[in-house]
Short mmCIF file of C-alpha atoms in Angstrom, two decimals:
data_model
loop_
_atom_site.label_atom_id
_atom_site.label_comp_id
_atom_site.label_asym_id
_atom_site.label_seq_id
_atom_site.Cartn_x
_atom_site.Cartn_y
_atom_site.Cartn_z
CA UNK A 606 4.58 1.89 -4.52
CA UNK A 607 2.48 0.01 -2.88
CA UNK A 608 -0.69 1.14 -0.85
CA UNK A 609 -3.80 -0.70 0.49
CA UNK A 610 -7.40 1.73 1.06
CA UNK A 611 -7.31 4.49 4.12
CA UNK A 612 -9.35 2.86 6.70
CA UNK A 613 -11.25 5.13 8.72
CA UNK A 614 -8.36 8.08 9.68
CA UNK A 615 -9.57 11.08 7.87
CA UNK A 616 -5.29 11.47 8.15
CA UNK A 617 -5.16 8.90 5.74
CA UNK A 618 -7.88 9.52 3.31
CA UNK A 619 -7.14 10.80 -0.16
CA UNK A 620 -8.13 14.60 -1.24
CA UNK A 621 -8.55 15.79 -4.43
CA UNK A 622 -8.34 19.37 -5.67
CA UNK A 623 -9.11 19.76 -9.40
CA UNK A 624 -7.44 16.92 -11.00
CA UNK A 625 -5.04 16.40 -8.29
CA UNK A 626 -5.63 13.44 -6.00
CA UNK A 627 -3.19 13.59 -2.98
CA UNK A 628 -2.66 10.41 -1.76
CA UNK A 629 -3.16 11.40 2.38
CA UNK A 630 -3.72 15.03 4.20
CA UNK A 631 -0.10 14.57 5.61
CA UNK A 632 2.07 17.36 3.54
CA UNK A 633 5.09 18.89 4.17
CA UNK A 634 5.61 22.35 4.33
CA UNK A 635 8.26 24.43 2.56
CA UNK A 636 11.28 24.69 4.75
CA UNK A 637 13.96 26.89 3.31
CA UNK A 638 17.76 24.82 3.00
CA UNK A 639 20.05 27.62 1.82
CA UNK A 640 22.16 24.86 0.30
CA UNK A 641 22.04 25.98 -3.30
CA UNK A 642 25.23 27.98 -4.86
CA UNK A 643 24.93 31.73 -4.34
CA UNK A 644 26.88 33.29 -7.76
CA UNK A 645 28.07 32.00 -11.01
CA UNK A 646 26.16 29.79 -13.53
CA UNK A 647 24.48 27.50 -11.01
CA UNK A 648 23.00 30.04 -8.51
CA UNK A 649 19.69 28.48 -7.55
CA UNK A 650 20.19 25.26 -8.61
CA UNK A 651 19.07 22.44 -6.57
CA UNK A 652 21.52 19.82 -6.03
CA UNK A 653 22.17 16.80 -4.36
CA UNK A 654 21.03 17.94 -0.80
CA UNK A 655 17.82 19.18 -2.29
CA UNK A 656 17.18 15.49 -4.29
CA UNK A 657 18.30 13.52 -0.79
CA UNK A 658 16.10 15.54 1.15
CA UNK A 659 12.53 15.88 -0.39
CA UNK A 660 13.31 11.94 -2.12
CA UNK A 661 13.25 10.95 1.59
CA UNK A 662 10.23 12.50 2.76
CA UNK A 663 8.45 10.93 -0.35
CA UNK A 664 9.75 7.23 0.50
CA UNK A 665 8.52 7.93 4.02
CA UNK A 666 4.67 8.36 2.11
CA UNK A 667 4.02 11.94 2.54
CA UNK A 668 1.30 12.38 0.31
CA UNK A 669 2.37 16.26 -0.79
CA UNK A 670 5.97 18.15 -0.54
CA UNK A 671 5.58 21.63 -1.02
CA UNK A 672 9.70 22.65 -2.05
CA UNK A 673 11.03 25.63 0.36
CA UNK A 674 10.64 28.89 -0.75
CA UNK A 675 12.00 29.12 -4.54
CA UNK A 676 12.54 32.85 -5.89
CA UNK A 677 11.31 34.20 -8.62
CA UNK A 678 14.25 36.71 -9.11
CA UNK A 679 17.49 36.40 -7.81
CA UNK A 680 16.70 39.75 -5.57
CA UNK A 681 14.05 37.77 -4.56
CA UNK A 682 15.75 35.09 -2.22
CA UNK A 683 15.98 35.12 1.19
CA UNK A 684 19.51 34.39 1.23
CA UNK A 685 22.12 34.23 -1.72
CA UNK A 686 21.79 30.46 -0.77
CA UNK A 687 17.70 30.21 -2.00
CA UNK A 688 16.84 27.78 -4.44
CA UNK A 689 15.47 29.86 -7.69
CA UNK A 690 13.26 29.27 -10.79
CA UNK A 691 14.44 32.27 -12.92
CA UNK A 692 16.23 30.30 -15.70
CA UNK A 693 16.01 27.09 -17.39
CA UNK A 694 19.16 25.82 -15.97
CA UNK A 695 17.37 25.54 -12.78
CA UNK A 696 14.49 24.08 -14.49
CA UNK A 697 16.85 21.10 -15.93
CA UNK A 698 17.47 20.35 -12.21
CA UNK A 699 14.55 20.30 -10.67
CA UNK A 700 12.87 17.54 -13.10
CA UNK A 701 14.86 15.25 -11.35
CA UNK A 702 13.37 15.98 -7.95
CA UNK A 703 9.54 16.24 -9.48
CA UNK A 704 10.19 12.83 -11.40
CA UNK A 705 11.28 10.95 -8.22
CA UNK A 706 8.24 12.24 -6.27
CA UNK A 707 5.84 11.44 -8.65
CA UNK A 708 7.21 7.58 -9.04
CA UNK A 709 6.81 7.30 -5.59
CA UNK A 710 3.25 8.40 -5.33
CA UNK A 711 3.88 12.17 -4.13
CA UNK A 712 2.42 14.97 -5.43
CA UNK A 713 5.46 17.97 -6.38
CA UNK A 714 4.64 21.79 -5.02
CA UNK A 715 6.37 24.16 -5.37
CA UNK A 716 6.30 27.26 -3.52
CA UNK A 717 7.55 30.39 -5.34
CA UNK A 718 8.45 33.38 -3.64
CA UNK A 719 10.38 36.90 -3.28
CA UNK A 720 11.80 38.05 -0.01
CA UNK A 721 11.11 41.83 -0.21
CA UNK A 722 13.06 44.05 2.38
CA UNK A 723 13.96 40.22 3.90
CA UNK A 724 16.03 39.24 1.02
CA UNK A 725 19.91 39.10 1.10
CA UNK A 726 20.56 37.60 4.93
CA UNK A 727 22.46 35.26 5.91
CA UNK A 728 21.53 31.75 6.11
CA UNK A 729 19.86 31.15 9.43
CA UNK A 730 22.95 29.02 11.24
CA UNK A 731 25.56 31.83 10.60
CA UNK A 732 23.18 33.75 12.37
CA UNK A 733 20.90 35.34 9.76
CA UNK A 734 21.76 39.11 9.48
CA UNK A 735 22.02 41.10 6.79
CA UNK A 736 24.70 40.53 3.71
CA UNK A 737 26.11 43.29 1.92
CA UNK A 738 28.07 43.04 -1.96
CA UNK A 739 31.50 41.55 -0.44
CA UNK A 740 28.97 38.52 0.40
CA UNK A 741 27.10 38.18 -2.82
CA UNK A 742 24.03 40.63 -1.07
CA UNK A 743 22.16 43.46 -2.84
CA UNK A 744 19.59 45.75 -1.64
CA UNK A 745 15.99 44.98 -0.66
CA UNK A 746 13.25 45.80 -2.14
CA UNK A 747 9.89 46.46 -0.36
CA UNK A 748 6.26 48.88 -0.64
CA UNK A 749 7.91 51.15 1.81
CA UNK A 750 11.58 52.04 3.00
CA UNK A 751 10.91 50.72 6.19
CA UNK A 752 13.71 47.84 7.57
CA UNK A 753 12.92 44.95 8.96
CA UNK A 754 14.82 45.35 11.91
CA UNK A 755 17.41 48.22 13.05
CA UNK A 756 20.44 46.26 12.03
CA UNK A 757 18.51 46.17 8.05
CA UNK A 758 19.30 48.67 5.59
CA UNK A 759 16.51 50.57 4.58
CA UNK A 760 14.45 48.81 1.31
CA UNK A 761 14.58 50.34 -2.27
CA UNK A 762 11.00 51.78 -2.33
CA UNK A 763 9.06 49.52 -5.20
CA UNK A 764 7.52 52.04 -7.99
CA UNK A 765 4.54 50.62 -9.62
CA UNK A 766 6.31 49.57 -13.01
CA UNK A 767 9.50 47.48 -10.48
CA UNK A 768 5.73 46.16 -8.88
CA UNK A 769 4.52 45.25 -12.36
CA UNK A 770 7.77 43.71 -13.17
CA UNK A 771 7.78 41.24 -10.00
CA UNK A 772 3.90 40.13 -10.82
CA UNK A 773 5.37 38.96 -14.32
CA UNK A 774 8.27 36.83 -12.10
CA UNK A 775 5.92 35.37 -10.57
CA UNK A 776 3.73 34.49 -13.61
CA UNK A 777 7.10 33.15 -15.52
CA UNK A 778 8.19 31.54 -12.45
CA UNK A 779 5.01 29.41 -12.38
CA UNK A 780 5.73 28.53 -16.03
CA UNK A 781 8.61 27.10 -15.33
CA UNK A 782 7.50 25.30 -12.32
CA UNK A 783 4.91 23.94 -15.06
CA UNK A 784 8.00 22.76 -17.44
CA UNK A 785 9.89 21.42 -14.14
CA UNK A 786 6.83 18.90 -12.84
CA UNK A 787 5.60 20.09 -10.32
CA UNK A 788 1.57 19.83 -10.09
CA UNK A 789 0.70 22.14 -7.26
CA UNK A 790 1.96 25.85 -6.95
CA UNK A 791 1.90 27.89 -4.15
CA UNK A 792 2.50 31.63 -3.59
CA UNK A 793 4.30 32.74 -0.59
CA UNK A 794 2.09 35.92 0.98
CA UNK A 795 3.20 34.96 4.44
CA UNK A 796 5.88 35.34 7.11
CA UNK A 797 6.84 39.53 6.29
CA UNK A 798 8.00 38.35 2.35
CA UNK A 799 7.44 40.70 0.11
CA UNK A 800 3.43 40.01 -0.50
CA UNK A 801 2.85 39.88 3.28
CA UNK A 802 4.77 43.42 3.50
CA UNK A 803 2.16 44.80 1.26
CA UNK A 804 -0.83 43.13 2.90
CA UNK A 805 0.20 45.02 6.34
CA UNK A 806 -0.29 48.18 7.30
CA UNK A 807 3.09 48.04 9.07
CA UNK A 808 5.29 47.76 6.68
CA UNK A 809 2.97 49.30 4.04
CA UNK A 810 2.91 53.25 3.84
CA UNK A 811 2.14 53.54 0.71
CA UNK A 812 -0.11 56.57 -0.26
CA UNK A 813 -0.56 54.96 -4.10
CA UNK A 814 -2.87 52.50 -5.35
CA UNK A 815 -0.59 49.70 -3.43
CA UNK A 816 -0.88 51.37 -0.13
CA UNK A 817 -3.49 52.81 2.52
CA UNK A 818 -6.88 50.44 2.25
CA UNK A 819 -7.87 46.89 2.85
CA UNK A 820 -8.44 46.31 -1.40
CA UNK A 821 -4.97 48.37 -2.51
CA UNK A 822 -2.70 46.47 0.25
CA UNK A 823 -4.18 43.37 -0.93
CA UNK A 824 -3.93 44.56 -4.59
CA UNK A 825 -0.21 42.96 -5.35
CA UNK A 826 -1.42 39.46 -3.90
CA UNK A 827 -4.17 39.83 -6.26
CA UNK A 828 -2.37 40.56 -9.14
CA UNK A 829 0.38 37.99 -8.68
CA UNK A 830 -2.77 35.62 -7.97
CA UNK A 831 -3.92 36.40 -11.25
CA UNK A 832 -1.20 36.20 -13.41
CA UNK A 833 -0.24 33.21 -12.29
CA UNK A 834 -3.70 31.26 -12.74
CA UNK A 835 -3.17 33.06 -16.27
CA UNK A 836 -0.82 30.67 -17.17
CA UNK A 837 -1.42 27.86 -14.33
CA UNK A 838 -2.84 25.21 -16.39
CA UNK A 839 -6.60 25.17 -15.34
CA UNK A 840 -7.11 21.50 -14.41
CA UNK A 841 -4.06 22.21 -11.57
CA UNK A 842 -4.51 23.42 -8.28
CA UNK A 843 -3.10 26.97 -7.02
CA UNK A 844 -2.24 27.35 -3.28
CA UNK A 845 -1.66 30.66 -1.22
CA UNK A 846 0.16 30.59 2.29
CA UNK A 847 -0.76 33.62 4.49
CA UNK A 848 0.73 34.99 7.99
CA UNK A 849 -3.14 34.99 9.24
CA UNK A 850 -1.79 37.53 11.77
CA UNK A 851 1.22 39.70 12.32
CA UNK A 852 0.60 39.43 15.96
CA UNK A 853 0.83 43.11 16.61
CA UNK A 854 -1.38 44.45 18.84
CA UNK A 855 -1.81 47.70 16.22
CA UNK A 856 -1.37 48.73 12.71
CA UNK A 857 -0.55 44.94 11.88
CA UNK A 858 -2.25 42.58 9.44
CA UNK A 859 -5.57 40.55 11.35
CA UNK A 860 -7.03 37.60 11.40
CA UNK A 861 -10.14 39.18 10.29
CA UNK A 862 -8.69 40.60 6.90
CA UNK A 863 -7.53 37.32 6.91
CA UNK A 864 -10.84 35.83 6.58
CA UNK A 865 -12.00 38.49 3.77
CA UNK A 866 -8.89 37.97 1.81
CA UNK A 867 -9.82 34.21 1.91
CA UNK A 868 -13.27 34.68 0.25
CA UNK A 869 -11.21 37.52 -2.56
CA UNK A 870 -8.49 34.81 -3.46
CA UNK A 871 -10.98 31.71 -3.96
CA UNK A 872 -13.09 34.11 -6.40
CA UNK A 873 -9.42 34.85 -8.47
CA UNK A 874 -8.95 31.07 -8.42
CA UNK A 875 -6.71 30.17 -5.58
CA UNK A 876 -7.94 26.27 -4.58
CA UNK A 877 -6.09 26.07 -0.92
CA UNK A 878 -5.18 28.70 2.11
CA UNK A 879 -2.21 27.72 3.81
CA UNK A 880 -2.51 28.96 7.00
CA UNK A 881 0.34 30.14 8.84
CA UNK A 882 1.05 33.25 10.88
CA UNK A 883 3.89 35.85 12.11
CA UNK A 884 7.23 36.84 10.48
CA UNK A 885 6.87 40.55 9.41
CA UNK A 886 8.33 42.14 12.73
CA UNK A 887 10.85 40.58 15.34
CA UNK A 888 10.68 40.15 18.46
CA UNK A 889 7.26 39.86 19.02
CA UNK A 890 5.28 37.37 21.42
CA UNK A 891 4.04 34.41 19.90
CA UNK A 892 2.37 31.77 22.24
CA UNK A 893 4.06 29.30 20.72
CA UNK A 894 2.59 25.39 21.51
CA UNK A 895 1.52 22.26 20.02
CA UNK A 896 -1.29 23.42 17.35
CA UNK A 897 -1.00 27.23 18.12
CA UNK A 898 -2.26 27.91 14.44
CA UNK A 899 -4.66 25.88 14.08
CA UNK A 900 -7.75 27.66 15.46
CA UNK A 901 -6.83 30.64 12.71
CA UNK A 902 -6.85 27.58 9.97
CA UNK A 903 -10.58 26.85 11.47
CA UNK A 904 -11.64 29.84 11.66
CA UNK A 905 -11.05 30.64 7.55
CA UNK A 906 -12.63 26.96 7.61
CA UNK A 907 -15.54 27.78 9.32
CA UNK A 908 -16.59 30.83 7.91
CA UNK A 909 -15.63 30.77 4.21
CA UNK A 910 -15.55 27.54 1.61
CA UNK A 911 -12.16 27.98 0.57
CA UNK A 912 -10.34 24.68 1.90
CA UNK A 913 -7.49 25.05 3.83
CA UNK A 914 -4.31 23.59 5.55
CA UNK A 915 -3.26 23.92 9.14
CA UNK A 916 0.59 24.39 10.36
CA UNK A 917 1.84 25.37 13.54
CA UNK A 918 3.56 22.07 15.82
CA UNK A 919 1.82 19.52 14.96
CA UNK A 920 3.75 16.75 15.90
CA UNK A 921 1.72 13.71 17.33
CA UNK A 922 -0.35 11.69 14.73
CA UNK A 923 -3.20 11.91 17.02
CA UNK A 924 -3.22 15.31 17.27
CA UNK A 925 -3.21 15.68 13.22
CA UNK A 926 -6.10 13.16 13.15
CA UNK A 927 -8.63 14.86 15.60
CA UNK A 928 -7.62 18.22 13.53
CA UNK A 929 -9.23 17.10 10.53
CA UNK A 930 -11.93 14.62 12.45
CA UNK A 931 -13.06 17.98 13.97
CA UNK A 932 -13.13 19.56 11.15
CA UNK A 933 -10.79 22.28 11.85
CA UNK A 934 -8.61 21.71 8.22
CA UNK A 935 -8.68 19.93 5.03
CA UNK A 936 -4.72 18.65 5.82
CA UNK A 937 -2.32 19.17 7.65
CA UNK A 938 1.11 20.69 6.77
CA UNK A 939 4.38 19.29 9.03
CA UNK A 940 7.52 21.46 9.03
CA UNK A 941 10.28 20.69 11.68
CA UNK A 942 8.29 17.13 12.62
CA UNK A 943 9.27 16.02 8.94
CA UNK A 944 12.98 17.63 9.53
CA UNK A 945 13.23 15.10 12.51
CA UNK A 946 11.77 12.19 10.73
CA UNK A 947 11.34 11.54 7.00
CA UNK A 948 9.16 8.70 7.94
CA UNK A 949 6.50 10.26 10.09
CA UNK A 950 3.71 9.33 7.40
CA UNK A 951 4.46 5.91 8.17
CA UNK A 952 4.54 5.75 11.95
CA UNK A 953 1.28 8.10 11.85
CA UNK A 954 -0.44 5.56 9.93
CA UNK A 955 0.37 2.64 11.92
CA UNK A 956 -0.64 4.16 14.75
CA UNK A 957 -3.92 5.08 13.70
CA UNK A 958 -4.48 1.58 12.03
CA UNK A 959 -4.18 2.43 8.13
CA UNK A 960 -1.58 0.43 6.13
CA UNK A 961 1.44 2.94 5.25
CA UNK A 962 2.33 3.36 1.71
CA UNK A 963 5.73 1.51 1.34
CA UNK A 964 8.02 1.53 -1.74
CA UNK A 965 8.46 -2.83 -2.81
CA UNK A 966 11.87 -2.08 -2.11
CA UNK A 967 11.16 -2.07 1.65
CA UNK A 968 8.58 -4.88 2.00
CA UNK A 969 10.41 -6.28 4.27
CA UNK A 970 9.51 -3.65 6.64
CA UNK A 971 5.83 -4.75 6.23
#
C-alpha cells in the first residue's frame, strides 16, 4: 500500500491509541448485514458478502473498519442473520477478513454485542418485526419485561447469575476477537441493545443492584467493561459506543449521564467513546440532519479527556475536516456515506489536498 505524509487535513493525520496507529480519522462504523446463515453449523459465520464488503472499504483507504454488530451469544443477535463470535468456527472465518485489512493498511474492530429484548427480528428489508421458533427466533432477554414496542413479546427478565453469565460472553467473545485479528474492540452500549436497556431508566425497572440509580444502571456496562480489559491484551485499545441520549423528554437516558459515564469508563480502561444516540424506543423525534450528533461527541470532548468519535451524517469531506479542525472529535465514524461509496477516503483526501492511500495495484489511478 502505498501512502505519502498527511499534509495539513487533521482528516488525514494519523492517531494513535496505545500501540495502535490508525492510518487517518476516517473510520467506518459498524453497520449490521444480516447476511450470515441463521441455524446449523455455520450460524454466524461471515462469508463471502462479509469479505467483499469490509475488503472494499479497506482498498478505498479507510484507516479503521469497525465489523457490524457481532454477538456474543446466539440469543444475543439482532436477527438470526447476525454475524457471531461464540465458537471457533466463526473465528476460522473471520481471520480471513482481519488478514486482508491489515495488508492493506487498515486497522480490524470489531464490535461485539447482544441485542437484549431487540434480539430475534427480522432483518430490516423484510420489514424488521419480531420472529418467533417457526423462523429460527427465541425469546428476548432484557433488565425488565418491558417490550420494545407493542407488536414485541415481553423480555425474559435477566436474574443476576443469566447477567453474570452474559458479562463472561462478552469477556470470551473478546478473546476470540483477539485469536481472529482484530486490534480494536468495541462494546455496543448504544441504540436500546441490551447494555443501553440497562443504562435507561426506561427500560430499566429493576429494584436490584442492576436497577434504580445512576451507579447500578450503569453497573452491567461496567462489568462487561471490565472483564473484557481483563483479557484485552493491555497494549490494545478498547472502544465503547453509547446512545448519548434516548431522546425522551422523561425517564430516558441523558446526555448528562452521558458525560459522567464517560469520565467512569476511561478510569475502567475504555480508550475511545463512540458517540452515537437514540434506538431504545420507536417512534420518537429525532432532528435528524447533516452532523446532528456531533455537538453530543463535543460536548464528552470538551468536558472530559476521554477521546472520542463523532457519527451522525457526515457525508461531505469538508464537513468531517472542520469537525476535527474545531476540535469537536478525535475521528470521525461514516455509516451509510461508506454504504454508498467504498472509496470515500479517497475522494475526501483529494479534495482536501492529501495524497490518498492507494493499493500498487491501482497506480494507475494516481
Amino acid at each position: 500500500m502505498s501512502a505519502a505524509p498527511a499534509g495539513s487535513a487533521a482528516l488525514f493525520a494519523p492517531y494513535t491509541l496505545r500501540s495502535v496507529t490508525l492510518p487517518n480519522r476516517v473510520w467506518m462504523a459498524a453497520m449490521c448485514q444480516y447476511s450470515a446463515e441463521a441455524f446449523g453449523p455455520n450460524a454466524g459465520v461471515a462469508d463471502d458478502w462479509h469479505f467483499a464488503h469490509y475488503a472494499a472499504r479497506a482498498v478505498g483507504g479507510t484507516g479503521l473498519i469497525i465489523q457490524e454488530a457481532t454477538a456474543v451469544s446466539p440469543e444475543g443477535r439482532i436477527t438470526p442473520y447476525d454475524l457471531g463470535i461464540w465458537n471457533d468456527t466463526q473465528v476460522e472465518a473471520l481471520r480471513r477478513i482481519t488478514s486482508f485489512l491489515k495488508a492493506r493498511g487498515t486497522v480490524p474492530g470489531i464490535q461485539i454485542a447482544h441485542a437484549g429484548r431487540k434480539a430475534s427480528t427480522d432483518r430490516t428489508w423484510k420489514g424488521g418485526g419480531p420472529v418467533g421458533p417457526e423462523a429460527h427466533g427465541w425469546l428476548p432477554v432484557a433488565p425488565s419485561a418491558v417490550p420494545f414496542d407493542g407488536d414485541r413479546p415481553a423480555p425474559h427478565e435477566l436474574t443476576a447469575d443469566e447477567i453474570g453469565e452474559i458479562v463472561g460472553q462478552f469477556a470470551a467473545a473478546a478473546e476470540r476477537a483477539l485469536a481472529a485479528g482484530y486490534e480494536i474492540v468495541e462494546i455496543h452500549g448504544a441504540h436500546g441493545y441490551l447494555i443501553g436497556e440497562f443504562l435507561s431508566p426506561f427500560s430499566n425497572k429493576r429494584t436490584d443492584a442492576y436497577g434504580g440509580s445512576f451507579e447500578n444502571r450503569t453497573r452491567l456496562a461496567v462489568e462487561v467493561v471490565d472483564a473484557v480489559r481483563a483479557v484485552w491484551p493491555e497494549e490494545l485499545p478498547l472502544f465503547f459506543r453509547i446512545s448519548a441520549t434516548d431522546w425522551l423528554e422523561e425517564d430516558g437516558w441523558t446526555a448528562d449521564e452521558t458525560v459522567r459515564l464517560a469520565g467512569l469508563l476511561q478510569e475502567h480502561g475504555v480508550d475511545l467513546l463512540d458517540v452515537s444516540t437514540g434506538g431504545l424506543a420507536p417512534r420518537v423525534e429525532i432532528p435528524v440532519g447533516p452532523g446532528y450528533q456531533v455537538p453530543f461527541a463535543a460536548r464528552v470532548k470538551a468536558e472530559t479527556s476521554l477521546p472520542v468519535a463523532a457519527v451522525g451524517l457526515i457525508i461531505e469531506p469538508a464537513h468531517a475536516e472542520k469537525i476535527l479542525a474545531n476540535g469537536e472529535a478525535d475521528a470521525v465514524l461514516l455509516g451509510r456515506e461508506l454504504l454508498r461509496d467504498p472509496y470515500w477516503a479517497r475522494r475526501a483526501a483529494a479534495e482536501l489536498g492529501a495524497e490518498p492511500r492507494t493499493p500498487d495495484q491501482y497506480h494507475r489511478s494516481w
